[in-house]
């Protein structure tokens, strides 16, 4: 069984460049979550989707961040323009079901470094 | 206000000893779920154990058990017979109410197991 797939695993870019992070959730899962992890702030929820519809994007830092989920098997998180403070590990997670016990399955993360 | 508080930034334990990682939570919702995840140095997030607010018994999964004290709003993780491979970051998380809502994470505790 393939888990959550994220690409790229590592991204190094220069300030001002556009960055696109990609996520493929587990097949059949109907919720997708984007988190950002930094030493200072820990794991922060950026945005989540239910059935491909964005439900809560209040965690998105600013207009430079955008996320899409065009279909049930693909999501992107875009940063344009990128800044050094965006350097972090970005996790995508997916889950299935309506109960409280919905384990969120995490992808391996994308380590982003903005120079 | 923080939903999940982990007061121990770092812990040390001797191999084969038991260790308790603290977690307190804040919610007014009577229905919630509590999760623990492990993040080894390789970076992936690994689900360990789950406790529902209505569960009568403390959850157990192998060497992991959850000391759930509802009145105190605490959900401490107990790892018995620590192994060197248990060295990692441990995150407590909570989901309030049913549905595909996201987990809210604490800041984590770094556990180091000493031989």
PDB file of N, CA, C and O in Angstrom, chain A residues 44-113:
ATOM      1  N   UNK A  44       2.271  23.390  12.515  1.00  0.00           N
ATOM      2  CA  UNK A  44       1.143  24.294  12.329  1.00  0.00           C
ATOM      3  C   UNK A  44       0.313  23.830  11.153  1.00  0.00           C
ATOM      4  O   UNK A  44       0.849  23.533  10.075  1.00  0.00           O
ATOM      5  N   UNK A  45      -0.996  23.829  11.319  1.00  0.00           N
ATOM      6  CA  UNK A  45      -1.885  23.527  10.212  1.00  0.00           C
ATOM      7  C   UNK A  45      -1.987  24.746   9.306  1.00  0.00           C
ATOM      8  O   UNK A  45      -2.246  25.852   9.775  1.00  0.00           O
ATOM      9  N   UNK A  46      -1.778  24.518   8.024  1.00  0.00           N
ATOM     10  CA  UNK A  46      -1.897  25.618   7.065  1.00  0.00           C
ATOM     11  C   UNK A  46      -3.300  25.658   6.456  1.00  0.00           C
ATOM     12  O   UNK A  46      -3.941  26.706   6.432  1.00  0.00           O
ATOM     13  N   UNK A  47      -3.755  24.520   5.969  1.00  0.00           N
ATOM     14  CA  UNK A  47      -5.045  24.439   5.284  1.00  0.00           C
ATOM     15  C   UNK A  47      -5.473  22.985   5.256  1.00  0.00           C
ATOM     16  O   UNK A  47      -4.617  22.085   5.314  1.00  0.00           O
ATOM     17  N   UNK A  48      -6.799  22.753   5.198  1.00  0.00           N
ATOM     18  CA  UNK A  48      -7.248  21.396   4.959  1.00  0.00           C
ATOM     19  C   UNK A  48      -8.457  21.374   4.046  1.00  0.00           C
ATOM     20  O   UNK A  48      -9.212  22.353   3.961  1.00  0.00           O
ATOM     21  N   UNK A  49      -8.576  20.250   3.369  1.00  0.00           N
ATOM     22  CA  UNK A  49      -9.632  20.018   2.391  1.00  0.00           C
ATOM     23  C   UNK A  49     -10.466  18.808   2.815  1.00  0.00           C
ATOM     24  O   UNK A  49      -9.921  17.824   3.299  1.00  0.00           O
ATOM     25  N   UNK A  50     -11.761  18.906   2.627  1.00  0.00           N
ATOM     26  CA  UNK A  50     -12.643  17.745   2.709  1.00  0.00           C
ATOM     27  C   UNK A  50     -13.287  17.557   1.343  1.00  0.00           C
ATOM     28  O   UNK A  50     -13.881  18.506   0.813  1.00  0.00           O
ATOM     29  N   UNK A  51     -13.181  16.353   0.807  1.00  0.00           N
ATOM     30  CA  UNK A  51     -13.756  16.075  -0.511  1.00  0.00           C
ATOM     31  C   UNK A  51     -13.334  17.131  -1.537  1.00  0.00           C
ATOM     32  O   UNK A  51     -14.170  17.649  -2.295  1.00  0.00           O
ATOM     33  N   UNK A  52     -12.078  17.468  -1.522  1.00  0.00           N
ATOM     34  CA  UNK A  52     -11.434  18.393  -2.469  1.00  0.00           C
ATOM     35  C   UNK A  52     -11.806  19.855  -2.238  1.00  0.00           C
ATOM     36  O   UNK A  52     -11.353  20.726  -2.992  1.00  0.00           O
ATOM     37  N   UNK A  53     -12.608  20.153  -1.254  1.00  0.00           N
ATOM     38  CA  UNK A  53     -13.048  21.522  -1.011  1.00  0.00           C
ATOM     39  C   UNK A  53     -12.252  22.100   0.164  1.00  0.00           C
ATOM     40  O   UNK A  53     -12.197  21.474   1.227  1.00  0.00           O
ATOM     41  N   UNK A  54     -11.658  23.278  -0.013  1.00  0.00           N
ATOM     42  CA  UNK A  54     -10.934  23.876   1.118  1.00  0.00           C
ATOM     43  C   UNK A  54     -11.904  24.261   2.220  1.00  0.00           C
ATOM     44  O   UNK A  54     -12.900  24.951   1.969  1.00  0.00           O
ATOM     45  N   UNK A  55     -11.615  23.813   3.432  1.00  0.00           N
ATOM     46  CA  UNK A  55     -12.518  24.045   4.557  1.00  0.00           C
ATOM     47  C   UNK A  55     -12.015  25.177   5.450  1.00  0.00           C
ATOM     48  O   UNK A  55     -12.790  26.016   5.901  1.00  0.00           O
ATOM     49  N   UNK A  56     -10.738  25.183   5.721  1.00  0.00           N
ATOM     50  CA  UNK A  56     -10.174  26.170   6.629  1.00  0.00           C
ATOM     51  C   UNK A  56      -8.764  26.508   6.168  1.00  0.00           C
ATOM     52  O   UNK A  56      -7.893  25.650   6.192  1.00  0.00           O
ATOM     53  N   UNK A  57      -8.586  27.721   5.725  1.00  0.00           N
ATOM     54  CA  UNK A  57      -7.250  28.158   5.299  1.00  0.00           C
ATOM     55  C   UNK A  57      -6.726  29.255   6.217  1.00  0.00           C
ATOM     56  O   UNK A  57      -5.829  30.019   5.827  1.00  0.00           O
ATOM     57  N   UNK A  58      -7.259  29.331   7.406  1.00  0.00           N
ATOM     58  CA  UNK A  58      -6.864  30.412   8.318  1.00  0.00           C
ATOM     59  C   UNK A  58      -5.402  30.300   8.758  1.00  0.00           C
ATOM     60  O   UNK A  58      -4.823  31.264   9.229  1.00  0.00           O
ATOM     61  N   UNK A  59      -4.818  29.139   8.585  1.00  0.00           N
ATOM     62  CA  UNK A  59      -3.422  28.962   8.954  1.00  0.00           C
ATOM     63  C   UNK A  59      -2.434  29.358   7.877  1.00  0.00           C
ATOM     64  O   UNK A  59      -1.229  29.396   8.127  1.00  0.00           O
ATOM     65  N   UNK A  60      -2.933  29.673   6.710  1.00  0.00           N
ATOM     66  CA  UNK A  60      -2.031  30.091   5.627  1.00  0.00           C
ATOM     67  C   UNK A  60      -1.432  31.442   6.004  1.00  0.00           C
ATOM     68  O   UNK A  60      -2.176  32.401   6.262  1.00  0.00           O
ATOM     69  N   UNK A  61      -0.112  31.534   6.006  1.00  0.00           N
ATOM     70  CA  UNK A  61       0.536  32.727   6.572  1.00  0.00           C
ATOM     71  C   UNK A  61       0.143  34.031   5.878  1.00  0.00           C
ATOM     72  O   UNK A  61      -0.072  35.028   6.538  1.00  0.00           O
ATOM     73  N   UNK A  62       0.077  34.044   4.601  1.00  0.00           N
ATOM     74  CA  UNK A  62      -0.221  35.279   3.890  1.00  0.00           C
ATOM     75  C   UNK A  62      -0.529  34.945   2.440  1.00  0.00           C
ATOM     76  O   UNK A  62      -0.535  33.774   2.050  1.00  0.00           O
ATOM     77  N   UNK A  63      -0.795  35.996   1.693  1.00  0.00           N
ATOM     78  CA  UNK A  63      -1.236  35.786   0.303  1.00  0.00           C
ATOM     79  C   UNK A  63      -0.191  35.117  -0.565  1.00  0.00           C
ATOM     80  O   UNK A  63      -0.520  34.642  -1.655  1.00  0.00           O
ATOM     81  N   UNK A  64       1.005  35.055  -0.099  1.00  0.00           N
ATOM     82  CA  UNK A  64       2.036  34.394  -0.907  1.00  0.00           C
ATOM     83  C   UNK A  64       1.814  32.881  -0.975  1.00  0.00           C
ATOM     84  O   UNK A  64       2.354  32.206  -1.836  1.00  0.00           O
ATOM     85  N   UNK A  65       1.015  32.384  -0.061  1.00  0.00           N
ATOM     86  CA  UNK A  65       0.735  30.947   0.002  1.00  0.00           C
ATOM     87  C   UNK A  65      -0.624  30.667  -0.632  1.00  0.00           C
ATOM     88  O   UNK A  65      -1.604  31.369  -0.352  1.00  0.00           O
ATOM     89  N   UNK A  66      -0.664  29.618  -1.441  1.00  0.00           N
ATOM     90  CA  UNK A  66      -1.942  29.173  -1.988  1.00  0.00           C
ATOM     91  C   UNK A  66      -1.924  27.662  -2.104  1.00  0.00           C
ATOM     92  O   UNK A  66      -0.861  27.059  -2.293  1.00  0.00           O
ATOM     93  N   UNK A  67      -3.081  27.053  -1.982  1.00  0.00           N
ATOM     94  CA  UNK A  67      -3.185  25.599  -2.083  1.00  0.00           C
ATOM     95  C   UNK A  67      -4.391  25.241  -2.936  1.00  0.00           C
ATOM     96  O   UNK A  67      -5.405  25.937  -2.898  1.00  0.00           O
ATOM     97  N   UNK A  68      -4.236  24.158  -3.675  1.00  0.00           N
ATOM     98  CA  UNK A  68      -5.310  23.670  -4.526  1.00  0.00           C
ATOM     99  C   UNK A  68      -5.427  22.165  -4.389  1.00  0.00           C
ATOM    100  O   UNK A  68      -4.459  21.477  -4.076  1.00  0.00           O
ATOM    101  N   UNK A  69      -6.619  21.690  -4.661  1.00  0.00           N
ATOM    102  CA  UNK A  69      -6.847  20.252  -4.725  1.00  0.00           C
ATOM    103  C   UNK A  69      -7.795  20.005  -5.899  1.00  0.00           C
ATOM    104  O   UNK A  69      -9.018  19.954  -5.716  1.00  0.00           O
ATOM    105  N   UNK A  70      -7.254  19.913  -7.085  1.00  0.00           N
ATOM    106  CA  UNK A  70      -8.090  19.802  -8.280  1.00  0.00           C
ATOM    107  C   UNK A  70      -8.854  18.482  -8.378  1.00  0.00           C
ATOM    108  O   UNK A  70      -9.892  18.427  -9.042  1.00  0.00           O
ATOM    109  N   UNK A  71      -8.343  17.448  -7.718  1.00  0.00           N
ATOM    110  CA  UNK A  71      -9.056  16.172  -7.690  1.00  0.00           C
ATOM    111  C   UNK A  71      -8.677  15.413  -6.428  1.00  0.00           C
ATOM    112  O   UNK A  71      -7.816  15.866  -5.665  1.00  0.00           O
ATOM    113  N   UNK A  72      -9.294  14.275  -6.242  1.00  0.00           N
ATOM    114  CA  UNK A  72      -9.134  13.533  -4.988  1.00  0.00           C
ATOM    115  C   UNK A  72      -7.749  12.950  -4.809  1.00  0.00           C
ATOM    116  O   UNK A  72      -7.423  12.482  -3.723  1.00  0.00           O
ATOM    117  N   UNK A  73      -6.931  12.966  -5.845  1.00  0.00           N
ATOM    118  CA  UNK A  73      -5.642  12.290  -5.745  1.00  0.00           C
ATOM    119  C   UNK A  73      -4.454  13.237  -5.861  1.00  0.00           C
ATOM    120  O   UNK A  73      -3.313  12.799  -6.005  1.00  0.00           O
ATOM    121  N   UNK A  74      -4.700  14.547  -5.763  1.00  0.00           N
ATOM    122  CA  UNK A  74      -3.580  15.459  -5.970  1.00  0.00           C
ATOM    123  C   UNK A  74      -3.857  16.813  -5.316  1.00  0.00           C
ATOM    124  O   UNK A  74      -4.951  17.359  -5.426  1.00  0.00           O
ATOM    125  N   UNK A  75      -2.814  17.338  -4.660  1.00  0.00           N
ATOM    126  CA  UNK A  75      -2.905  18.676  -4.093  1.00  0.00           C
ATOM    127  C   UNK A  75      -1.561  19.362  -4.243  1.00  0.00           C
ATOM    128  O   UNK A  75      -0.517  18.710  -4.267  1.00  0.00           O
ATOM    129  N   UNK A  76      -1.611  20.677  -4.354  1.00  0.00           N
ATOM    130  CA  UNK A  76      -0.389  21.467  -4.419  1.00  0.00           C
ATOM    131  C   UNK A  76      -0.439  22.583  -3.387  1.00  0.00           C
ATOM    132  O   UNK A  76      -1.505  23.104  -3.059  1.00  0.00           O
ATOM    133  N   UNK A  77       0.734  22.919  -2.904  1.00  0.00           N
ATOM    134  CA  UNK A  77       0.930  24.087  -2.050  1.00  0.00           C
ATOM    135  C   UNK A  77       1.975  24.956  -2.735  1.00  0.00           C
ATOM    136  O   UNK A  77       3.085  24.494  -3.002  1.00  0.00           O
ATOM    137  N   UNK A  78       1.595  26.171  -3.040  1.00  0.00           N
ATOM    138  CA  UNK A  78       2.471  27.053  -3.802  1.00  0.00           C
ATOM    139  C   UNK A  78       2.861  28.262  -2.959  1.00  0.00           C
ATOM    140  O   UNK A  78       2.019  28.831  -2.249  1.00  0.00           O
ATOM    141  N   UNK A  79       4.114  28.627  -3.045  1.00  0.00           N
ATOM    142  CA  UNK A  79       4.604  29.830  -2.378  1.00  0.00           C
ATOM    143  C   UNK A  79       5.211  30.734  -3.458  1.00  0.00           C
ATOM    144  O   UNK A  79       6.120  30.335  -4.176  1.00  0.00           O
ATOM    145  N   UNK A  80       4.662  31.927  -3.578  1.00  0.00           N
ATOM    146  CA  UNK A  80       5.119  32.850  -4.602  1.00  0.00           C
ATOM    147  C   UNK A  80       4.906  34.286  -4.151  1.00  0.00           C
ATOM    148  O   UNK A  80       3.761  34.686  -3.966  1.00  0.00           O
ATOM    149  N   UNK A  81       5.982  35.061  -3.959  1.00  0.00           N
ATOM    150  CA  UNK A  81       7.391  34.668  -4.004  1.00  0.00           C
ATOM    151  C   UNK A  81       7.847  34.067  -2.677  1.00  0.00           C
ATOM    152  O   UNK A  81       7.304  34.412  -1.623  1.00  0.00           O
ATOM    153  N   UNK A  82       8.810  33.223  -2.717  1.00  0.00           N
ATOM    154  CA  UNK A  82       9.307  32.607  -1.487  1.00  0.00           C
ATOM    155  C   UNK A  82      10.245  33.556  -0.746  1.00  0.00           C
ATOM    156  O   UNK A  82      10.888  34.440  -1.356  1.00  0.00           O
ATOM    157  N   UNK A  83      10.297  33.373   0.578  1.00  0.00           N
ATOM    158  CA  UNK A  83      11.169  34.171   1.439  1.00  0.00           C
ATOM    159  C   UNK A  83      11.935  33.233   2.371  1.00  0.00           C
ATOM    160  O   UNK A  83      11.469  32.122   2.652  1.00  0.00           O
ATOM    161  N   UNK A  84      13.084  33.669   2.877  1.00  0.00           N
ATOM    162  CA  UNK A  84      13.865  32.801   3.772  1.00  0.00           C
ATOM    163  C   UNK A  84      13.067  32.291   4.963  1.00  0.00           C
ATOM    164  O   UNK A  84      13.276  31.164   5.421  1.00  0.00           O
ATOM    165  N   UNK A  85      12.144  33.081   5.471  1.00  0.00           N
ATOM    166  CA  UNK A  85      11.362  32.643   6.636  1.00  0.00           C
ATOM    167  C   UNK A  85      10.374  31.528   6.307  1.00  0.00           C
ATOM    168  O   UNK A  85       9.741  30.970   7.207  1.00  0.00           O
ATOM    169  N   UNK A  86      10.233  31.206   5.041  1.00  0.00           N
ATOM    170  CA  UNK A  86       9.389  30.080   4.645  1.00  0.00           C
ATOM    171  C   UNK A  86      10.124  28.751   4.782  1.00  0.00           C
ATOM    172  O   UNK A  86       9.523  27.681   4.614  1.00  0.00           O
ATOM    173  N   UNK A  87      11.388  28.800   5.071  1.00  0.00           N
ATOM    174  CA  UNK A  87      12.176  27.575   5.231  1.00  0.00           C
ATOM    175  C   UNK A  87      11.591  26.744   6.368  1.00  0.00           C
ATOM    176  O   UNK A  87      11.426  27.227   7.492  1.00  0.00           O
ATOM    177  N   UNK A  88      11.273  25.499   6.055  1.00  0.00           N
ATOM    178  CA  UNK A  88      10.583  24.631   7.015  1.00  0.00           C
ATOM    179  C   UNK A  88      10.426  23.256   6.371  1.00  0.00           C
ATOM    180  O   UNK A  88      10.782  23.054   5.203  1.00  0.00           O
ATOM    181  N   UNK A  89       9.876  22.333   7.146  1.00  0.00           N
ATOM    182  CA  UNK A  89       9.430  21.064   6.576  1.00  0.00           C
ATOM    183  C   UNK A  89       7.917  21.145   6.408  1.00  0.00           C
ATOM    184  O   UNK A  89       7.199  21.487   7.359  1.00  0.00           O
ATOM    185  N   UNK A  90       7.457  20.849   5.221  1.00  0.00           N
ATOM    186  CA  UNK A  90       6.037  20.900   4.914  1.00  0.00           C
ATOM    187  C   UNK A  90       5.520  19.474   4.791  1.00  0.00           C
ATOM    188  O   UNK A  90       6.017  18.684   3.995  1.00  0.00           O
ATOM    189  N   UNK A  91       4.518  19.172   5.618  1.00  0.00           N
ATOM    190  CA  UNK A  91       3.928  17.841   5.616  1.00  0.00           C
ATOM    191  C   UNK A  91       2.535  17.900   5.001  1.00  0.00           C
ATOM    192  O   UNK A  91       1.761  18.823   5.259  1.00  0.00           O
ATOM    193  N   UNK A  92       2.238  16.876   4.258  1.00  0.00           N
ATOM    194  CA  UNK A  92       0.890  16.621   3.790  1.00  0.00           C
ATOM    195  C   UNK A  92       0.391  15.385   4.536  1.00  0.00           C
ATOM    196  O   UNK A  92       1.161  14.438   4.787  1.00  0.00           O
ATOM    197  N   UNK A  93      -0.880  15.383   4.919  1.00  0.00           N
ATOM    198  CA  UNK A  93      -1.460  14.234   5.596  1.00  0.00           C
ATOM    199  C   UNK A  93      -2.848  13.991   5.021  1.00  0.00           C
ATOM    200  O   UNK A  93      -3.497  14.914   4.506  1.00  0.00           O
ATOM    201  N   UNK A  94      -3.310  12.752   5.093  1.00  0.00           N
ATOM    202  CA  UNK A  94      -4.662  12.458   4.647  1.00  0.00           C
ATOM    203  C   UNK A  94      -5.351  11.549   5.639  1.00  0.00           C
ATOM    204  O   UNK A  94      -4.691  10.880   6.453  1.00  0.00           O
ATOM    205  N   UNK A  95      -6.682  11.559   5.600  1.00  0.00           N
ATOM    206  CA  UNK A  95      -7.456  10.698   6.478  1.00  0.00           C
ATOM    207  C   UNK A  95      -8.784  10.353   5.821  1.00  0.00           C
ATOM    208  O   UNK A  95      -9.190  10.964   4.822  1.00  0.00           O
ATOM    209  N   UNK A  96      -9.462   9.390   6.425  1.00  0.00           N
ATOM    210  CA  UNK A  96     -10.723   8.881   5.882  1.00  0.00           C
ATOM    211  C   UNK A  96     -11.727   8.757   7.009  1.00  0.00           C
ATOM    212  O   UNK A  96     -11.395   8.360   8.120  1.00  0.00           O
ATOM    213  N   UNK A  97     -12.972   9.074   6.723  1.00  0.00           N
ATOM    214  CA  UNK A  97     -14.021   8.747   7.674  1.00  0.00           C
ATOM    215  C   UNK A  97     -14.531   9.945   8.438  1.00  0.00           C
ATOM    216  O   UNK A  97     -14.034  11.060   8.311  1.00  0.00           O
ATOM    217  N   UNK A  98     -15.552   9.695   9.249  1.00  0.00           N
ATOM    218  CA  UNK A  98     -16.209  10.779   9.964  1.00  0.00           C
ATOM    219  C   UNK A  98     -16.059  10.684  11.468  1.00  0.00           C
ATOM    220  O   UNK A  98     -16.528  11.532  12.195  1.00  0.00           O
ATOM    221  N   UNK A  99     -15.438   9.644  11.961  1.00  0.00           N
ATOM    222  CA  UNK A  99     -15.336   9.480  13.401  1.00  0.00           C
ATOM    223  C   UNK A  99     -14.202  10.287  14.001  1.00  0.00           C
ATOM    224  O   UNK A  99     -13.342  10.816  13.304  1.00  0.00           O
ATOM    225  N   UNK A 100     -14.228  10.362  15.334  1.00  0.00           N
ATOM    226  CA  UNK A 100     -13.138  11.034  16.031  1.00  0.00           C
ATOM    227  C   UNK A 100     -11.818  10.326  15.790  1.00  0.00           C
ATOM    228  O   UNK A 100     -10.774  10.954  15.654  1.00  0.00           O
ATOM    229  N   UNK A 101     -11.903   8.993  15.752  1.00  0.00           N
ATOM    230  CA  UNK A 101     -10.688   8.233  15.514  1.00  0.00           C
ATOM    231  C   UNK A 101     -10.411   8.172  14.027  1.00  0.00           C
ATOM    232  O   UNK A 101     -10.735   7.188  13.356  1.00  0.00           O
ATOM    233  N   UNK A 102      -9.880   9.257  13.509  1.00  0.00           N
ATOM    234  CA  UNK A 102      -9.425   9.292  12.131  1.00  0.00           C
ATOM    235  C   UNK A 102      -7.943   9.557  12.162  1.00  0.00           C
ATOM    236  O   UNK A 102      -7.511  10.696  12.245  1.00  0.00           O
ATOM    237  N   UNK A 103      -7.190   8.479  12.119  1.00  0.00           N
ATOM    238  CA  UNK A 103      -5.742   8.658  12.102  1.00  0.00           C
ATOM    239  C   UNK A 103      -5.351   9.460  10.881  1.00  0.00           C
ATOM    240  O   UNK A 103      -5.830   9.189   9.775  1.00  0.00           O
ATOM    241  N   UNK A 104      -4.540  10.447  11.087  1.00  0.00           N
ATOM    242  CA  UNK A 104      -3.993  11.198   9.964  1.00  0.00           C
ATOM    243  C   UNK A 104      -2.681  10.519   9.558  1.00  0.00           C
ATOM    244  O   UNK A 104      -1.775  10.364  10.363  1.00  0.00           O
ATOM    245  N   UNK A 105      -2.630  10.132   8.303  1.00  0.00           N
ATOM    246  CA  UNK A 105      -1.434   9.499   7.760  1.00  0.00           C
ATOM    247  C   UNK A 105      -0.578  10.591   7.111  1.00  0.00           C
ATOM    248  O   UNK A 105      -1.051  11.290   6.215  1.00  0.00           O
ATOM    249  N   UNK A 106       0.644  10.684   7.564  1.00  0.00           N
ATOM    250  CA  UNK A 106       1.518  11.741   7.087  1.00  0.00           C
ATOM    251  C   UNK A 106       2.426  11.256   5.965  1.00  0.00           C
ATOM    252  O   UNK A 106       2.883  10.107   5.969  1.00  0.00           O
ATOM    253  N   UNK A 107       2.694  12.168   5.044  1.00  0.00           N
ATOM    254  CA  UNK A 107       3.728  11.930   4.063  1.00  0.00           C
ATOM    255  C   UNK A 107       5.101  12.155   4.674  1.00  0.00           C
ATOM    256  O   UNK A 107       5.209  12.559   5.836  1.00  0.00           O
ATOM    257  N   UNK A 108       6.155  11.911   3.903  1.00  0.00           N
ATOM    258  CA  UNK A 108       7.518  12.036   4.436  1.00  0.00           C
ATOM    259  C   UNK A 108       7.971  13.478   4.611  1.00  0.00           C
ATOM    260  O   UNK A 108       8.992  13.728   5.234  1.00  0.00           O
ATOM    261  N   UNK A 109       7.205  14.412   4.061  1.00  0.00           N
ATOM    262  CA  UNK A 109       7.559  15.817   4.200  1.00  0.00           C
ATOM    263  C   UNK A 109       8.453  16.317   3.069  1.00  0.00           C
ATOM    264  O   UNK A 109       9.155  15.542   2.405  1.00  0.00           O
ATOM    265  N   UNK A 110       8.380  17.616   2.854  1.00  0.00           N
ATOM    266  CA  UNK A 110       9.288  18.306   1.931  1.00  0.00           C
ATOM    267  C   UNK A 110      10.082  19.318   2.739  1.00  0.00           C
ATOM    268  O   UNK A 110       9.494  20.188   3.383  1.00  0.00           O
ATOM    269  N   UNK A 111      11.387  19.164   2.714  1.00  0.00           N
ATOM    270  CA  UNK A 111      12.243  20.126   3.419  1.00  0.00           C
ATOM    271  C   UNK A 111      12.578  21.258   2.470  1.00  0.00           C
ATOM    272  O   UNK A 111      13.285  21.054   1.467  1.00  0.00           O
ATOM    273  N   UNK A 112      12.053  22.437   2.779  1.00  0.00           N
ATOM    274  CA  UNK A 112      12.249  23.614   1.922  1.00  0.00           C
ATOM    275  C   UNK A 112      13.266  24.546   2.555  1.00  0.00           C
ATOM    276  O   UNK A 112      13.160  24.902   3.732  1.00  0.00           O
ATOM    277  N   UNK A 113      14.248  24.919   1.763  1.00  0.00           N
ATOM    278  CA  UNK A 113      15.236  25.910   2.179  1.00  0.00           C
ATOM    279  C   UNK A 113      15.203  27.048   1.185  1.00  0.00           C
ATOM    280  O   UNK A 113      15.385  26.838  -0.024  1.00  0.00           O
TER     281      UNK A 113
END
